[in-house]
Amino acid sequence: MPELPEVEATCQAIRPHIMKRKLTQVIVRQPKLRWAIPKALSEIKNTKIIDIQRRAKYILLTTSKGTIIIHLGMSGRLRVLKNNIPHQKHDHVDFIFNDGALMRYTDPRRFGSILFTTADPLRYPLLAKLGPEPFSESFNAKYLFEHTQRKNIAIKQLIMDQQVVAGVGNIYANEALFLAKLSPLRSSRLLMFDECQRLVEAIQEILKEAIRQGGTTLRDFLSPDGKPGYFVQKLFVYGRENKNCLGCHALLSIIQLGQRSTVFCKSCQK
DNA sequence: ATAATAACCTGAGGGC
DNA sequence: TGCCCTCAGGTTATTA
């Protein structure tokens, strides 16, 4: 899926097309996503989109009647198209606007979700316990250091925990650890304060650069305007197992860590 | 309470 | 071509 930068890119791309527009109809062809799409969403009509925000990997569409919460899962995608474009196999939901535009949710694996709440979306159970945004002031070395002390797990798994910091997924966890010269296997409790400082900075830098580039292109991520993201050209380790480390030329290792592929340089990352 | 693992799905790609 | 296997941007539920 889309990790934070891809979700951010999605928000930026759909914003000019749907901001302040009137949503006239929501067509749900396949309600079975990660959770069933609530019926209230299909009943929405003539609702203005007031704001488009991102929280962690969630997209929040604020409307005059409540908030639509969208998560793209592993393979989800949102695009804005002209109306009347025929739907294909995995085009599960269409959001139709009064100006003829159509925002289409496509998701082959259906790990994503589309939810709706009339209450504060940040209090919604799935969002309530999320950790700080990586660019917020509360995500800093002291904060991360405290979390490394609380649990004893591999540092990679710690930074992928959405309750520790929101938005870091498998690609950017690998990349950030390379940038910080830290082994993904390091026990969190053994991190020094200055290593936490480095890691915080690495996470921020890698995400910032990825956002600047418009996200990463892998199998099926295209930003909603149809352009691919370009970050893949800048990946140091992800997907480069058994290739040469771009720092020292040693062969990059690949291991499984918490069921996720983990690529790193045994020589550069300690 | 914490940590590992199973589960939810479909499609792509490799080996034979 | 086709079958079988493994793997893929995530996160929750279940088990130990």
XYZ file of N, CA, C and O (backbone and C1' of nucleotides) in Angstrom, chain B:
112
model
P -3.762 -4.824 30.250
O -2.390 -5.641 30.413
C -1.356 -5.072 31.174
C -0.051 -5.524 30.570
C 0.183 -4.990 29.147
O 1.540 -4.632 28.985
C 0.154 -7.366 29.119
P 2.068 -3.969 27.693
O 2.835 -5.185 26.992
C 3.794 -5.923 27.737
C 4.307 -7.067 26.877
C 4.660 -6.671 25.445
O 5.920 -7.233 25.144
C 3.198 -8.520 25.436
P 6.719 -6.867 23.884
O 6.565 -8.201 23.024
C 7.031 -9.422 23.572
C 6.678 -10.539 22.625
C 6.962 -10.247 21.151
O 7.532 -11.412 20.581
C 4.727 -10.892 21.403
P 8.243 -11.370 19.215
O 7.492 -12.540 18.434
C 7.535 -13.868 18.963
C 6.377 -14.661 18.408
C 6.368 -14.817 16.897
O 6.234 -16.202 16.609
C 4.248 -14.063 17.652
P 5.941 -16.765 15.186
O 4.348 -16.715 15.207
C 3.577 -17.892 15.378
C 2.280 -17.715 14.621
C 2.474 -17.508 13.127
O 1.658 -18.287 12.296
C 1.120 -15.825 13.993
P 0.877 -19.264 11.996
O -0.588 -18.624 11.834
C -1.585 -18.926 12.790
C -2.881 -18.268 12.379
C -3.282 -18.493 10.933
O -4.685 -18.727 10.926
C -3.140 -16.169 11.356
P -5.374 -19.207 9.586
O -6.142 -17.874 9.164
C -6.958 -17.212 10.131
C -7.364 -15.877 9.589
C -7.676 -15.882 8.088
O -9.075 -15.749 7.881
C -6.366 -13.978 8.742
P -9.657 -16.110 6.485
O -9.863 -14.667 5.825
C -10.614 -13.674 6.505
C -10.275 -12.334 5.926
C -10.293 -12.295 4.403
O -11.577 -11.869 3.969
C -8.485 -11.017 5.353
P -12.237 -12.534 2.725
O -11.484 -11.735 1.598
C -11.069 -12.415 0.488
C -10.262 -11.476 -0.368
C -9.845 -12.162 -1.641
O -10.794 -11.809 -2.625
C -8.005 -11.003 -0.647
P -10.896 -12.706 -3.914
O -9.783 -12.054 -4.852
C -9.833 -10.672 -5.160
C -8.551 -10.295 -5.851
C -8.242 -11.145 -7.079
O -8.161 -10.267 -8.181
C -6.337 -10.975 -5.645
P -7.818 -10.830 -9.622
O -6.245 -10.590 -9.686
C -5.756 -9.286 -9.408
C -4.264 -9.247 -9.609
C -3.788 -9.952 -10.885
O -2.731 -9.166 -11.415
C -2.744 -10.927 -9.022
P -2.188 -9.446 -12.864
O -0.624 -9.464 -12.585
C -0.078 -8.565 -11.607
C 1.330 -9.003 -11.282
C 2.075 -9.598 -12.471
O 3.404 -9.113 -12.451
C 1.982 -11.173 -10.701
P 4.335 -9.379 -13.709
O 5.366 -10.450 -13.150
C 5.985 -10.230 -11.883
C 6.686 -11.496 -11.469
C 7.382 -12.224 -12.627
O 8.666 -12.626 -12.195
C 5.937 -13.700 -11.513
P 9.749 -13.104 -13.259
O 10.292 -14.426 -12.576
C 10.502 -14.467 -11.161
C 10.547 -15.916 -10.721
C 11.275 -16.827 -11.705
O 12.181 -17.657 -10.994
C 9.078 -17.647 -11.279
P 13.145 -18.611 -11.789
O 12.514 -20.041 -11.502
C 12.229 -20.424 -10.152
C 11.673 -21.830 -10.147
C 12.363 -22.777 -11.128
O 12.481 -24.055 -10.520
C 10.066 -22.616 -11.673
P 13.271 -25.230 -11.250
O 12.116 -26.122 -11.869
C 11.092 -26.659 -11.006
C 10.034 -27.331 -11.844
C 10.571 -28.230 -12.961
O 9.915 -29.482 -12.919
C 8.976 -26.732 -13.825
